[in-house]
PDB file of C-alpha atoms in Angstrom:
ATOM      1  CA  LYS A  18       0.000   0.000   0.000  1.00 55.00           C
ATOM      2  CA  GLY A  19       3.000   2.295   0.347  1.00 63.00           C
ATOM      3  CA  ILE A  20       3.674   4.889   3.001  1.00 68.00           C
ATOM      4  CA  GLU A  21       0.658   6.146   4.886  1.00 69.00           C
ATOM      5  CA  ARG A  22       1.006   8.965   7.389  1.00 70.00           C
ATOM      6  CA  GLY A  23      -0.707   8.733  10.736  1.00 73.00           C
ATOM      7  CA  MET A  24      -0.213   8.805  14.475  1.00 68.00           C
ATOM      8  CA  VAL A  25      -0.118   6.344  17.343  1.00 73.00           C
ATOM      9  CA  ASP A  26      -1.364   6.800  20.888  1.00 70.00           C
ATOM     10  CA  LEU A  27       0.306   5.477  24.067  1.00 70.00           C
ATOM     11  CA  GLU A  28      -1.231   2.052  23.418  1.00 74.00           C
ATOM     12  CA  ALA A  29       0.329   2.163  19.925  1.00 70.00           C
ATOM     13  CA  GLU A  30      -3.089   2.217  18.259  1.00 69.00           C
ATOM     14  CA  TRP A  31      -2.535   3.625  14.793  1.00 71.00           C
ATOM     15  CA  MET A  32      -4.870   6.212  13.273  1.00 69.00           C
ATOM     16  CA  PRO A  33      -4.810   7.907   9.869  1.00 70.00           C
ATOM     17  CA  ILE A  34      -3.542  11.494   9.863  1.00 70.00           C
ATOM     18  CA  ASP A  35      -6.921  12.999   8.889  1.00 68.00           C
ATOM     19  CA  MET A  36      -8.552  11.279  11.872  1.00 63.00           C
ATOM     20  CA  ALA A  37      -5.656  12.255  14.158  1.00 59.00           C
ATOM     21  CA  ARG A  38      -6.028  15.944  13.264  1.00 64.00           C
ATOM     22  CA  HIS A  39      -9.388  16.000  15.061  1.00 65.00           C
ATOM     23  CA  GLY A  40      -7.829  14.855  18.349  1.00 64.00           C
ATOM     24  CA  GLU A  41      -5.303  16.310  20.736  1.00 65.00           C
ATOM     25  CA  LYS A  42      -1.906  17.532  19.596  1.00 65.00           C
ATOM     26  CA  PRO A  43       0.841  14.907  19.884  1.00 60.00           C
ATOM     27  CA  ALA A  44       2.683  14.894  23.221  1.00 64.00           C
ATOM     28  CA  SER A  45       6.032  14.472  21.445  1.00 67.00           C
ATOM     29  CA  ALA A  46       7.700  14.540  18.049  1.00 71.00           C
ATOM     30  CA  LEU A  47       8.632  10.857  18.355  1.00 80.00           C
ATOM     31  CA  LYS A  48       8.307   9.032  15.024  1.00 85.00           C
ATOM     32  CA  VAL A  49       7.188   5.440  14.565  1.00 85.00           C
ATOM     33  CA  GLU A  50       8.337   4.149  11.177  1.00 88.00           C
ATOM     34  CA  GLY A  51       7.058   0.886   9.726  1.00 86.00           C
ATOM     35  CA  TRP A  52       4.191   0.329  12.209  1.00 84.00           C
ATOM     36  CA  ILE A  53       2.695  -3.150  11.877  1.00 84.00           C
ATOM     37  CA  SER A  54      -0.187  -4.448  13.968  1.00 84.00           C
ATOM     38  CA  ASN A  55       1.581  -7.551  15.300  1.00 88.00           C
ATOM     39  CA  ARG A  56       4.263  -5.321  16.905  1.00 89.00           C
ATOM     40  CA  ARG A  57       1.734  -2.989  18.551  1.00 88.00           C
ATOM     41  CA  ALA A  58       2.272  -4.391  22.082  1.00 91.00           C
ATOM     42  CA  ALA A  59       6.056  -3.959  21.833  1.00 92.00           C
ATOM     43  CA  ILE A  60       5.673  -0.414  20.478  1.00 89.00           C
ATOM     44  CA  ALA A  61       3.246   0.421  23.313  1.00 90.00           C
ATOM     45  CA  ARG A  62       5.728  -0.845  25.931  1.00 91.00           C
ATOM     46  CA  ILE A  63       8.494   1.263  24.388  1.00 90.00           C
ATOM     47  CA  LEU A  64       6.245   4.343  24.338  1.00 87.00           C
ATOM     48  CA  GLN A  65       5.216   3.818  27.953  1.00 87.00           C
ATOM     49  CA  GLN A  66       8.824   3.270  29.109  1.00 85.00           C
ATOM     50  CA  ARG A  67      10.460   5.919  26.933  1.00 82.00           C
ATOM     51  CA  ASP A  68      11.564   8.032  29.905  1.00 79.00           C
ATOM     52  CA  LEU A  69      13.907   5.186  30.945  1.00 76.00           C
ATOM     53  CA  LEU A  70      15.518   5.084  27.523  1.00 76.00           C
ATOM     54  CA  GLY A  71      17.466   8.312  27.572  1.00 68.00           C
ATOM     55  CA  ARG A  72      16.501  11.620  26.143  1.00 68.00           C
ATOM     56  CA  PRO A  73      15.235  12.133  23.648  1.00 81.00           C
ATOM     57  CA  LEU A  74      13.908   9.000  22.025  1.00 85.00           C
ATOM     58  CA  LYS A  75      13.637  10.217  18.438  1.00 88.00           C
ATOM     59  CA  SER A  76      12.165   7.246  16.581  1.00 88.00           C
ATOM     60  CA  ILE A  77      10.985   3.662  16.760  1.00 90.00           C
ATOM     61  CA  GLU A  78      11.736   1.790  13.530  1.00 92.00           C
ATOM     62  CA  VAL A  79       9.947  -1.491  12.808  1.00 92.00           C
ATOM     63  CA  GLU A  80      11.284  -3.796  10.095  1.00 93.00           C
ATOM     64  CA  PRO A  81       8.822  -5.808   7.965  1.00 90.00           C
ATOM     65  CA  ALA A  82      10.119  -8.999   9.656  1.00 90.00           C
ATOM     66  CA  GLY A  83       9.307  -7.493  13.077  1.00 91.00           C
ATOM     67  CA  GLY A  84      12.731  -6.404  14.331  1.00 94.00           C
ATOM     68  CA  ILE A  85      12.648  -3.108  16.216  1.00 94.00           C
ATOM     69  CA  SER A  86      15.306  -0.399  16.420  1.00 94.00           C
ATOM     70  CA  LEU A  87      15.285   2.787  18.453  1.00 92.00           C
ATOM     71  CA  ARG A  88      17.016   6.012  17.553  1.00 90.00           C
ATOM     72  CA  ILE A  89      18.040   7.703  20.799  1.00 88.00           C
ATOM     73  CA  GLN A  90      19.886  11.008  20.680  1.00 84.00           C
ATOM     74  CA  THR A  91      22.354  10.028  23.417  1.00 82.00           C
ATOM     75  CA  LEU A  92      23.183   6.532  22.082  1.00 85.00           C
ATOM     76  CA  GLY A  93      22.375   6.613  18.377  1.00 85.00           C
ATOM     77  CA  LEU A  94      20.750   3.612  16.690  1.00 90.00           C
ATOM     78  CA  VAL A  95      19.878   0.782  19.099  1.00 91.00           C
ATOM     79  CA  TYR A  96      18.741  -2.537  17.592  1.00 95.00           C
ATOM     80  CA  LEU A  97      16.416  -4.515  19.883  1.00 95.00           C
ATOM     81  CA  GLY A  98      15.435  -7.329  17.535  1.00 95.00           C
ATOM     82  CA  ALA A  99      12.068  -9.078  17.563  1.00 94.00           C
ATOM     83  CA  ASP A 100      11.999 -10.905  20.933  1.00 95.00           C
ATOM     84  CA  GLU A 101       9.476  -9.019  23.057  1.00 93.00           C
ATOM     85  CA  ALA A 102      10.358 -11.121  26.119  1.00 95.00           C
ATOM     86  CA  LEU A 103      13.728  -9.309  26.271  1.00 95.00           C
ATOM     87  CA  LEU A 104      12.328  -5.753  26.366  1.00 94.00           C
ATOM     88  CA  ASN A 105      12.627  -5.218  30.144  1.00 93.00           C
ATOM     89  CA  GLN A 106      16.240  -6.404  30.141  1.00 94.00           C
ATOM     90  CA  GLN A 107      16.945  -4.269  27.052  1.00 94.00           C
ATOM     91  CA  PHE A 108      15.449  -1.195  28.775  1.00 92.00           C
ATOM     92  CA  LYS A 109      17.731  -1.763  31.790  1.00 92.00           C
ATOM     93  CA  THR A 110      20.769  -2.201  29.530  1.00 91.00           C
ATOM     94  CA  ILE A 111      19.952   1.039  27.679  1.00 89.00           C
ATOM     95  CA  ALA A 112      19.648   2.899  31.000  1.00 88.00           C
ATOM     96  CA  GLN A 113      23.004   1.491  32.178  1.00 88.00           C
ATOM     97  CA  LEU A 114      24.775   2.321  28.911  1.00 86.00           C
ATOM     98  CA  THR A 115      23.331   5.840  28.889  1.00 84.00           C
ATOM     99  CA  GLN A 116      25.056   6.391  32.242  1.00 84.00           C
ATOM    100  CA  SER A 117      28.297   4.476  31.632  1.00 83.00           C
ATOM    101  CA  LEU A 118      29.188   4.688  27.930  1.00 78.00           C
ATOM    102  CA  PRO A 119      31.920   7.300  27.334  1.00 79.00           C
ATOM    103  CA  PRO A 120      30.652  10.275  25.294  1.00 75.00           C
ATOM    104  CA  ILE A 121      33.162   9.530  22.514  1.00 73.00           C
ATOM    105  CA  LEU A 122      31.343   6.223  21.824  1.00 72.00           C
ATOM    106  CA  ARG A 123      27.810   7.614  21.835  1.00 69.00           C
ATOM    107  CA  GLY A 124      25.425   8.790  19.149  1.00 67.00           C
ATOM    108  CA  THR A 125      26.873   9.691  15.778  1.00 61.00           C
ATOM    109  CA  SER A 126      30.316   8.283  16.592  1.00 61.00           C
ATOM    110  CA  ASN A 127      29.017   4.714  16.300  1.00 66.00           C
ATOM    111  CA  GLU A 128      27.096   2.758  13.667  1.00 78.00           C
ATOM    112  CA  GLY A 129      24.743   1.230  16.176  1.00 85.00           C
ATOM    113  CA  LEU A 130      24.291  -0.743  19.321  1.00 88.00           C
ATOM    114  CA  ASP A 131      22.962  -4.298  18.994  1.00 92.00           C
ATOM    115  CA  LEU A 132      20.922  -5.314  22.045  1.00 93.00           C
ATOM    116  CA  SER A 133      19.155  -8.283  20.453  1.00 94.00           C
ATOM    117  CA  ASP A 134      21.005 -10.238  23.175  1.00 93.00           C
ATOM    118  CA  PRO A 135      21.059  -7.721  26.050  1.00 90.00           C
ATOM    119  CA  SER A 136      23.444  -9.893  28.072  1.00 90.00           C
ATOM    120  CA  GLN A 137      26.050  -9.302  25.334  1.00 90.00           C
ATOM    121  CA  PRO A 138      25.592  -5.791  23.896  1.00 87.00           C
ATOM    122  CA  GLU A 139      27.583  -5.117  20.730  1.00 88.00           C
ATOM    123  CA  LEU A 140      28.685  -1.607  19.856  1.00 81.00           C
ATOM    124  CA  LYS A 141      29.451  -1.200  16.159  1.00 81.00           C
ATOM    125  CA  LEU A 142      32.053   1.506  15.737  1.00 73.00           C
ATOM    126  CA  ARG A 143      32.512   3.613  12.633  1.00 66.00           C
ATOM    127  CA  PRO A 144      35.843   3.048  10.929  1.00 66.00           C
ATOM    128  CA  LYS A 145      38.282   5.904  11.440  1.00 63.00           C
ATOM    129  CA  PRO A 146      38.532   8.087   8.350  1.00 60.00           C
ATOM    130  CA  LYS A 147      41.692   7.416   6.385  1.00 62.00           C
ATOM    131  CA  PRO A 148      44.051  10.380   6.440  1.00 60.00           C
ATOM    132  CA  THR A 149      44.187  12.095   3.110  1.00 62.00           C
ATOM    133  CA  THR A 150      47.684  12.185   1.708  1.00 60.00           C
ATOM    134  CA  PRO A 151      48.657  14.582  -1.034  1.00 57.00           C
ATOM    135  CA  ALA A 152      48.985  12.983  -4.434  1.00 56.00           C
ATOM    136  CA  LYS A 153      52.570  12.237  -5.411  1.00 59.00           C
ATOM    137  CA  VAL A 154      53.841  14.213  -8.328  1.00 58.00           C
ATOM    138  CA  SER A 155      56.054  12.403 -10.759  1.00 57.00           C
ATOM    139  CA  ASN A 156      59.060  14.197 -12.296  1.00 62.00           C
ATOM    140  CA  ARG A 157      59.017  12.184 -15.495  1.00 56.00           C
TER     141      ARG A 157
END
């Protein structure tokens, strides 16, 4: 069907944008991308626990296969995966990392944090940019 714009409430109930315009203004600018009905409960739990996840939670991204990622300003992209049973442990891990991860490893300095197994978080670092060397000039 393509991209359809709308809004979700705290229970992650989706509503079309024209219907949403008749209600209250959104409480935040948080985006939910890729909303699918079978992930509604997980999205609702994330929305209800968002204050534990660091500030601000910018987006919840749902893959067609059901994997969920969060984009958090302080940590960058955080991949949770599709196992809803791990959400509480993942929330605790995010809270711990928000407090303990050195600023140099947060946000835009990394390619993402994989918490699909919260007992073994994986931080994917960006490769260091290669120093640019001046082109050698040949005297031939």
